[in-house]
Short mmCIF file of C-alpha atoms in Angstrom, two decimals:
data_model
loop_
_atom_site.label_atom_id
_atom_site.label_comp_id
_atom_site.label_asym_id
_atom_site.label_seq_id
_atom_site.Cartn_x
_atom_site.Cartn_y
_atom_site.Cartn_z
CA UNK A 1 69.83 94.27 100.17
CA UNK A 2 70.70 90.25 100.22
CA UNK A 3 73.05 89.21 97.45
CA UNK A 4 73.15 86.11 96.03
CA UNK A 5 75.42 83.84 93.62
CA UNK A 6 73.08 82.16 90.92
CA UNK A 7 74.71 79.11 88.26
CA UNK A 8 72.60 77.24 85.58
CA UNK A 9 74.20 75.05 83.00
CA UNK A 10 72.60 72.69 80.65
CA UNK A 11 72.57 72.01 76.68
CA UNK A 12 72.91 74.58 74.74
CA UNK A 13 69.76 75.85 72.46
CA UNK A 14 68.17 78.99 71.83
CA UNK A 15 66.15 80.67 74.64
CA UNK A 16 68.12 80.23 77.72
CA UNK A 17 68.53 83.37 78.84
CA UNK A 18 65.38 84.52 78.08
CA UNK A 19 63.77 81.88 79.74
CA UNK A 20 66.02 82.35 83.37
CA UNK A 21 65.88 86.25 83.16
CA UNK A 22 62.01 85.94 82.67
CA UNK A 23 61.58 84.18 85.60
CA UNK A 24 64.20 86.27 87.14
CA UNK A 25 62.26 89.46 86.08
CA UNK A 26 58.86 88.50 87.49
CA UNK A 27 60.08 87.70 91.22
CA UNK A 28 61.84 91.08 90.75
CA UNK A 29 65.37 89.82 91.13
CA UNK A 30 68.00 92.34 90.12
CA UNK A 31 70.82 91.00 87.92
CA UNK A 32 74.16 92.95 88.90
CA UNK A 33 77.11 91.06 87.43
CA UNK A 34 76.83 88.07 85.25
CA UNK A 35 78.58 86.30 82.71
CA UNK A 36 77.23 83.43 80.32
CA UNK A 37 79.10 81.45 77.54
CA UNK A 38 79.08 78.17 75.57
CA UNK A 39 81.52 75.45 77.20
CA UNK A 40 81.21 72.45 75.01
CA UNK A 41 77.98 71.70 73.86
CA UNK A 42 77.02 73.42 77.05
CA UNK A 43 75.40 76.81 78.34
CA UNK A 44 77.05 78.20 81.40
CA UNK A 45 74.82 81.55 83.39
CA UNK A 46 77.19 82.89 86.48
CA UNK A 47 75.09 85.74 88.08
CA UNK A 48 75.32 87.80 91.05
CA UNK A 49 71.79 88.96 91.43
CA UNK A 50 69.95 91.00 94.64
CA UNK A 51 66.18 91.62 95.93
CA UNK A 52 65.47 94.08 98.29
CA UNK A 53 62.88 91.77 100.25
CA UNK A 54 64.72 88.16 99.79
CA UNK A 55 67.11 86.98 102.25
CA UNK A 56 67.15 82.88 101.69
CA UNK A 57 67.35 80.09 99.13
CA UNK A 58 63.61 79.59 100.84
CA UNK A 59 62.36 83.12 99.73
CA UNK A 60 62.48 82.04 95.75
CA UNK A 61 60.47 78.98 96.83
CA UNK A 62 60.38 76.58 93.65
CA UNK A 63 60.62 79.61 90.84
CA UNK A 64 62.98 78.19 89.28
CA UNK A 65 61.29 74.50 88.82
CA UNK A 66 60.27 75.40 85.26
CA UNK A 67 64.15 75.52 84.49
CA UNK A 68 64.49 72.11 86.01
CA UNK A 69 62.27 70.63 84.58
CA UNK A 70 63.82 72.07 80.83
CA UNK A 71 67.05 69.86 81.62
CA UNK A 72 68.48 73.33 83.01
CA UNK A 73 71.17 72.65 86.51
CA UNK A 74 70.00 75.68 88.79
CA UNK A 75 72.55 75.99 91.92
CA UNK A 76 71.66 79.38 94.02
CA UNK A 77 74.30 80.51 96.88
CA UNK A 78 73.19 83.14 99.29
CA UNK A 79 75.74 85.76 99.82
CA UNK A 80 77.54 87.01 103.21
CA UNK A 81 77.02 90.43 103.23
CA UNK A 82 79.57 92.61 101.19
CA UNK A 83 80.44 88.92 99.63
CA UNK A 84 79.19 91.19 96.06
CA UNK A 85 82.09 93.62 96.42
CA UNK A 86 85.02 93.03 94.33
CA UNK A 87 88.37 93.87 96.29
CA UNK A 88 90.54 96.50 95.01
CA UNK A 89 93.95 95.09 93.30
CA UNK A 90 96.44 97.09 92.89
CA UNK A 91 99.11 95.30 91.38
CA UNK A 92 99.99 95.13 87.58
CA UNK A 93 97.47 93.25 84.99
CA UNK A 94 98.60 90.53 82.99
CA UNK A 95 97.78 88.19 80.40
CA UNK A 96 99.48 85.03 80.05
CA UNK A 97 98.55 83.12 77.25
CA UNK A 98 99.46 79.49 76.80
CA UNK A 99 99.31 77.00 74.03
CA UNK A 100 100.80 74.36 73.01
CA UNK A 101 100.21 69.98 72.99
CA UNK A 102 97.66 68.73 74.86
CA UNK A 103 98.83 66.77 77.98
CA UNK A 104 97.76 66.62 81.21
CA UNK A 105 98.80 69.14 84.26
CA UNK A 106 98.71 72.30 82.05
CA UNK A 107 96.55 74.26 83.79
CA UNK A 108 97.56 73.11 87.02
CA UNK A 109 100.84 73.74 86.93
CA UNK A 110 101.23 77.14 85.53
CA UNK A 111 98.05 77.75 88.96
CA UNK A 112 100.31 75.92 90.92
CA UNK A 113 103.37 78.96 90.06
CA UNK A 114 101.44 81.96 89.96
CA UNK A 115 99.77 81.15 93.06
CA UNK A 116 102.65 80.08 95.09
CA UNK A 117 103.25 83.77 93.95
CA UNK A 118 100.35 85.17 95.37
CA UNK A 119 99.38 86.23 92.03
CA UNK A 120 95.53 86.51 91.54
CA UNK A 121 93.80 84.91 88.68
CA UNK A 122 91.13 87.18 87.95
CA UNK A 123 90.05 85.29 84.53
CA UNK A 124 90.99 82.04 82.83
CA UNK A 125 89.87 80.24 79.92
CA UNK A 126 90.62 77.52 78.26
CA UNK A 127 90.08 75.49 75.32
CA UNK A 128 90.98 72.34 73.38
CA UNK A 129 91.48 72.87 69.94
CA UNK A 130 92.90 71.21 66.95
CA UNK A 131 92.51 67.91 65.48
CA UNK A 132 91.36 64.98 67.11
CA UNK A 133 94.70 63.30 66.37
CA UNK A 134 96.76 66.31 67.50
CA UNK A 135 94.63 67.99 70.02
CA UNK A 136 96.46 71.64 70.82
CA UNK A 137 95.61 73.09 74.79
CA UNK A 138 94.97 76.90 74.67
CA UNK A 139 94.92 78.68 78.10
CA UNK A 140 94.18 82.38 78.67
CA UNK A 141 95.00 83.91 82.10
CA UNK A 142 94.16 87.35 83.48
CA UNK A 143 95.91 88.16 86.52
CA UNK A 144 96.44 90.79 88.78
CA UNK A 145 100.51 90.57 90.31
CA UNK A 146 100.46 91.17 94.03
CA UNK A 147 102.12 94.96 94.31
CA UNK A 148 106.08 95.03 93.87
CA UNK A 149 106.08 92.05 91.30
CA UNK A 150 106.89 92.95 87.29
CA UNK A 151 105.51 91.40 84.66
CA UNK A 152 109.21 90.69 84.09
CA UNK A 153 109.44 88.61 86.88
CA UNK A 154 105.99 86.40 85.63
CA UNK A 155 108.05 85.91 82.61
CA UNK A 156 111.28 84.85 83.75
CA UNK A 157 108.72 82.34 85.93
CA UNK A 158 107.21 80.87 82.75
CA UNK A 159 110.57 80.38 81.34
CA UNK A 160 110.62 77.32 83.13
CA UNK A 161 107.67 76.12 82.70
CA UNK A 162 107.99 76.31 79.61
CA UNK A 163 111.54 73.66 79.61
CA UNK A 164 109.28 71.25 81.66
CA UNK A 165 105.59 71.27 80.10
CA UNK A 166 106.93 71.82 76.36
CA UNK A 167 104.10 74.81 75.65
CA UNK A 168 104.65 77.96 74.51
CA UNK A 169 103.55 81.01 77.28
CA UNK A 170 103.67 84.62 76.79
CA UNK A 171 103.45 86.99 79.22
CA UNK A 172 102.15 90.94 78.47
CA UNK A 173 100.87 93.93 80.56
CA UNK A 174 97.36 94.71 79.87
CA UNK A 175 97.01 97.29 82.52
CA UNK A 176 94.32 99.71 81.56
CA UNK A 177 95.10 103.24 80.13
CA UNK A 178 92.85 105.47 81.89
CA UNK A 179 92.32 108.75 79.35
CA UNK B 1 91.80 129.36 85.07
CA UNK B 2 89.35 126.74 86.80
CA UNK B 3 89.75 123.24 87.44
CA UNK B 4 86.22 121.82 86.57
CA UNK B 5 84.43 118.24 87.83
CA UNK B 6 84.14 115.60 85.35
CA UNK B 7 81.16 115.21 83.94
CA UNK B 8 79.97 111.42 84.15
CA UNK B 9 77.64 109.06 81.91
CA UNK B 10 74.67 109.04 81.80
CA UNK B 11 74.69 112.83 81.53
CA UNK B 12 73.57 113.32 77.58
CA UNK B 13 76.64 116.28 76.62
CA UNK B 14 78.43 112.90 76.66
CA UNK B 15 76.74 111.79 73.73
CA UNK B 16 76.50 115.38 72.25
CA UNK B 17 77.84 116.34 68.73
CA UNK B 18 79.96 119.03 69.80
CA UNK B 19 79.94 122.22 67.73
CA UNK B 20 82.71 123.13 65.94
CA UNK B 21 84.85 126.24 68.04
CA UNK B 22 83.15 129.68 65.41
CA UNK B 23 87.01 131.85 66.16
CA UNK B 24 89.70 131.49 68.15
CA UNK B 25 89.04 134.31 71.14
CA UNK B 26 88.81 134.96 74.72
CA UNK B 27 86.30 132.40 75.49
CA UNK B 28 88.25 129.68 73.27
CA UNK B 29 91.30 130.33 75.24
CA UNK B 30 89.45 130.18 78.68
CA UNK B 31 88.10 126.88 78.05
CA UNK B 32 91.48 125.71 77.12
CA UNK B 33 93.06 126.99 80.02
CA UNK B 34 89.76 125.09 82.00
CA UNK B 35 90.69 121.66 80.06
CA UNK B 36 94.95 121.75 80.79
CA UNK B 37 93.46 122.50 84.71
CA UNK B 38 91.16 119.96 84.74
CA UNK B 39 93.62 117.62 83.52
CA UNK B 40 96.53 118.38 85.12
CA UNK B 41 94.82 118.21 88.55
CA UNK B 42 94.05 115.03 88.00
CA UNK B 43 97.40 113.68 88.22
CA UNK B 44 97.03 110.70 86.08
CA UNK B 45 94.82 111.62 82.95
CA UNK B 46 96.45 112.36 79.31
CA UNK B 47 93.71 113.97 78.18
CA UNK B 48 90.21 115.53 78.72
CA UNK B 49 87.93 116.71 75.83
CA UNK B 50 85.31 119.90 76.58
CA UNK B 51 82.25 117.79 76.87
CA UNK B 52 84.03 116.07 79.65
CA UNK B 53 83.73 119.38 81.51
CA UNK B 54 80.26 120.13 79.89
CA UNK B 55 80.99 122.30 76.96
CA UNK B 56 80.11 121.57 73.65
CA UNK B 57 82.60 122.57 71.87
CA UNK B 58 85.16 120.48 69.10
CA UNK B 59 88.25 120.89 72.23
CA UNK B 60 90.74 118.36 73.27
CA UNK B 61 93.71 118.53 75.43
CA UNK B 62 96.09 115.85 75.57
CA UNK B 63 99.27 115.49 77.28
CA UNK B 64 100.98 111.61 76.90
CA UNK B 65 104.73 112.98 78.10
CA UNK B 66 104.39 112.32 81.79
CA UNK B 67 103.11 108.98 81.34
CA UNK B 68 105.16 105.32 80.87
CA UNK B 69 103.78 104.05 77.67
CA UNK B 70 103.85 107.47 76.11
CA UNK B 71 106.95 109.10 77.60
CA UNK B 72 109.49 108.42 74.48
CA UNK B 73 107.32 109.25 71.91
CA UNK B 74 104.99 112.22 72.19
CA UNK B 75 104.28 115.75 71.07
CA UNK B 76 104.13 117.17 74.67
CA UNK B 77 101.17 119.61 75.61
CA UNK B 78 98.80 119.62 72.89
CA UNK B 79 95.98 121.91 72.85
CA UNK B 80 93.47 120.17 69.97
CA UNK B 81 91.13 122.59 68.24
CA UNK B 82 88.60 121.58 65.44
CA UNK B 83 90.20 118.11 64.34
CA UNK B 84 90.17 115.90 61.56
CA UNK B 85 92.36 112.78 61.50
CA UNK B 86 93.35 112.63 58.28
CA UNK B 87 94.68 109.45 58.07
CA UNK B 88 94.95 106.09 59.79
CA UNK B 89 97.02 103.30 59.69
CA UNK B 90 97.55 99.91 61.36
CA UNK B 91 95.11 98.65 64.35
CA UNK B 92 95.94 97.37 68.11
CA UNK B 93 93.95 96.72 70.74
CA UNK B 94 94.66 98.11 74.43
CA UNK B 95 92.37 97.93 77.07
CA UNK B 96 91.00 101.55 77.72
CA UNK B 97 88.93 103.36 80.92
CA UNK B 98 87.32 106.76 80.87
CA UNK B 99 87.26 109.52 83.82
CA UNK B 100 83.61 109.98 82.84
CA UNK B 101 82.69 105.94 82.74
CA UNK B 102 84.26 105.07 86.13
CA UNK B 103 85.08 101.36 86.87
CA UNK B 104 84.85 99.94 83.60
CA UNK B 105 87.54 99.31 81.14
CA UNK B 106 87.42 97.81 77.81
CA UNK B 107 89.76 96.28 74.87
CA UNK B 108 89.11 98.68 72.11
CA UNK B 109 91.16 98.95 68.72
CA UNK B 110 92.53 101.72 67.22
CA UNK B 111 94.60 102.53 64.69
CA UNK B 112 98.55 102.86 65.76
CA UNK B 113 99.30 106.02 63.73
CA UNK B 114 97.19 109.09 62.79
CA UNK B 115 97.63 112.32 60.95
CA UNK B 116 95.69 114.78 62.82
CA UNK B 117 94.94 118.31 61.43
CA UNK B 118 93.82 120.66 63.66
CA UNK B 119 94.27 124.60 65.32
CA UNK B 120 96.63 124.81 68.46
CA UNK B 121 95.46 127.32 71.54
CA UNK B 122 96.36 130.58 69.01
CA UNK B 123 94.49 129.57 65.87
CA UNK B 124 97.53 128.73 64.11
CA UNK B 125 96.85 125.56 61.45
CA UNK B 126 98.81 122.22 62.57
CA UNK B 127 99.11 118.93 61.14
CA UNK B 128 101.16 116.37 63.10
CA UNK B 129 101.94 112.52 63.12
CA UNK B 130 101.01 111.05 66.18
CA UNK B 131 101.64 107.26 67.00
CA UNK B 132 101.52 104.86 69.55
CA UNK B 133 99.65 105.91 73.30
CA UNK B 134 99.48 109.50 72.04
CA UNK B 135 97.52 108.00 69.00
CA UNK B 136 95.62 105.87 71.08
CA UNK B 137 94.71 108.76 73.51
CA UNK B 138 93.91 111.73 70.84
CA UNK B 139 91.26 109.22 68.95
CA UNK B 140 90.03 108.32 72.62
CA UNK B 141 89.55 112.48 72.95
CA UNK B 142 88.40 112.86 69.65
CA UNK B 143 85.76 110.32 69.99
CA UNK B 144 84.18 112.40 73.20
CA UNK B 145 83.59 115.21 70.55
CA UNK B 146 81.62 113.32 68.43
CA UNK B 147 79.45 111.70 71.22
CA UNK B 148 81.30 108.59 71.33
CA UNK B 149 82.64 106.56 74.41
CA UNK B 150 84.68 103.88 74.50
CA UNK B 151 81.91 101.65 75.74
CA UNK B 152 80.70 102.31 71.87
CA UNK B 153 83.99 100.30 70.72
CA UNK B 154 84.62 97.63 72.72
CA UNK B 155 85.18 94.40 72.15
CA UNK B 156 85.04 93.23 75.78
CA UNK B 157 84.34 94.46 78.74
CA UNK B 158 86.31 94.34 81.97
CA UNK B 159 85.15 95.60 85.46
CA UNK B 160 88.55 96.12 86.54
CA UNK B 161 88.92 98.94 88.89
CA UNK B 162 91.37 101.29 87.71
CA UNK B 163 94.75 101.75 89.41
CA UNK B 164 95.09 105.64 90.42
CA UNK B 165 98.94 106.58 90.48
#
């Protein structure tokens, strides 16, 4: 079965996701992974979908027009094959959470460690909160460590980080407890 | 004495009542024995309740001493019969996966200390304080006898694949 990366983003109202999974529903699309969330005023769908007869971007012809033309951004990737499967890490999880003034190079520094590291980033958000006048940068990172590296070490890393981009970062395990 | 196959969702005895054990006898004590197999051959569970292994029966073993987060604080083998936490106090939030749910995990919240009463593997009456990852993982247990999963109290979900040790 084809796989294929789906992403739609446009204003937020009510109805979105009825209005893509209807569509996606009829031309008997499967939805496998997917996550959706409000960035800004906007409406962000990330889906990994799969039909057993579609192979192409040509296959869904113009189905999703009707989105279009509702102000919707539709961007469809066709998957290599096994380009669904998620690679086995086997490393610690971690969460690094960091806050503090905005400025700029935040996120890009604290990427620029972690993957000079070969640490994965497996999840990040991030948000600007605060007042207009004192705007405060919150960053979440989930990332798997590549195997042999502590969590320890990740936070003697952010120690310096810390010195030169004047946030606050905390590092914690959140491997999963399997019972 | 029988190491038994984890039953996996969607099979319904997951989401089963389980009825409370009637006496403690030979059939009590063989499904024990069952449950410490089951969980020991495993390798790296803490704890397996008897729907798990498809009986329906209020049964929990938990064992938290061979593992990191619950090695310094734990009441070693326990053998859980007819439970009722008592009390609960305080709430945190660690990400939890299931033997029967494979490849999902979850953030769920539970309360940090319990007082569980319950009969051990001869019938005797026991009430202990648990806290910490032995809390964490006898509610986790508990909640299998009452038809719950984790997937029931999660916050968010995660489709990390576990790490077997």
């Amino acid at each position: 079965m084809s796989h294929f990366a789906l992403t739609i983003i446009g204003r937020d109202r009510p109805g979105i996701v009825s209005q893509v999974t209807e569509i996606l529903y009829s031309i008997g699309c499967n939805i496998a992974d997917s996550t959706c969330t409000i960035l800004g005023g906007q409406f962000a769908m990330i889906l990994i979908l799969s039909h057993p007869e579609y192979h192409d971007r040509e296959s869904f012809g113009d189905a999703f027009a009707p989105l279009e033309e509702t102000g919707l951004s539709v961007f469809l990737r066709t998957l290599k094959p096994g380009g669904e499967i998620h690679c086995i890490d086997r490393g610690e999880i971690c969460m690094i959470s960091v806050y503090g003034a905005d400025k700029p190079g935040i996120v890009y520094r604290v990427a620029k460690e972690l993957g000079d590291r070969r640490v994965n980033i497996t999840d990040l958000n991030t948000k600007l909160v605060g007042s207009a006048a004192r705007p405060v940068y919150v960053m979440m990172i989930e990332a798997v460590l590549p195997e042999g590296t502590t969590v320890e070490e990740i936070d003697e890393m952010v120690g310096a980080l810390k010195e030169e981009l004047q946030v606050d970062i905390s590092v914690r395990s959140i491997t999963p407890v399997e019972l | 004495m029988a190491v038994r196959d984890i039953i996996l969702y969607p099979d319904p005895i997951l989401k089963t009542v389980c009825a409370a054990v009637p006496r403690i006898d030979d059939d009590s004590d063989a499904l024990v024995q069952d449950l410490l197999d089951t969980m020991i051959d495993s390798g790296h569970s803490v704890g397996v309740a008897a729907p798990q292994i498809g009986a329906s029966s209020r049964v929990v073993v938990v064992d938290v001493s061979g593992s990191k987060l619950g090695r310094n604080n734990n009441h070693g083998q326990l053998v859980i019969i007819n439970p009722e936490i008592l009390e609960r106090q305080g709430s945190e939030t660690m990400r939890e996966g299931c033997m029967s749910v494979p490849d999902y995990t979850g953030n769920v919240i539970r309360a940090t200390e319990i007082v569980v009463q319950f009969l051990d593997r001869s019938g005797k009456e026991r009430v202990i304080k648990a806290s910490g990852f032995e809390a964490v993982a006898i509610q986790h247990e508990i909640d299998h006898l009452d038809g719950v999963l984790f997937l029931d109290r999660v916050s968010s979900l995660k489709t990390d694949v576990f790490r077997r040790k």
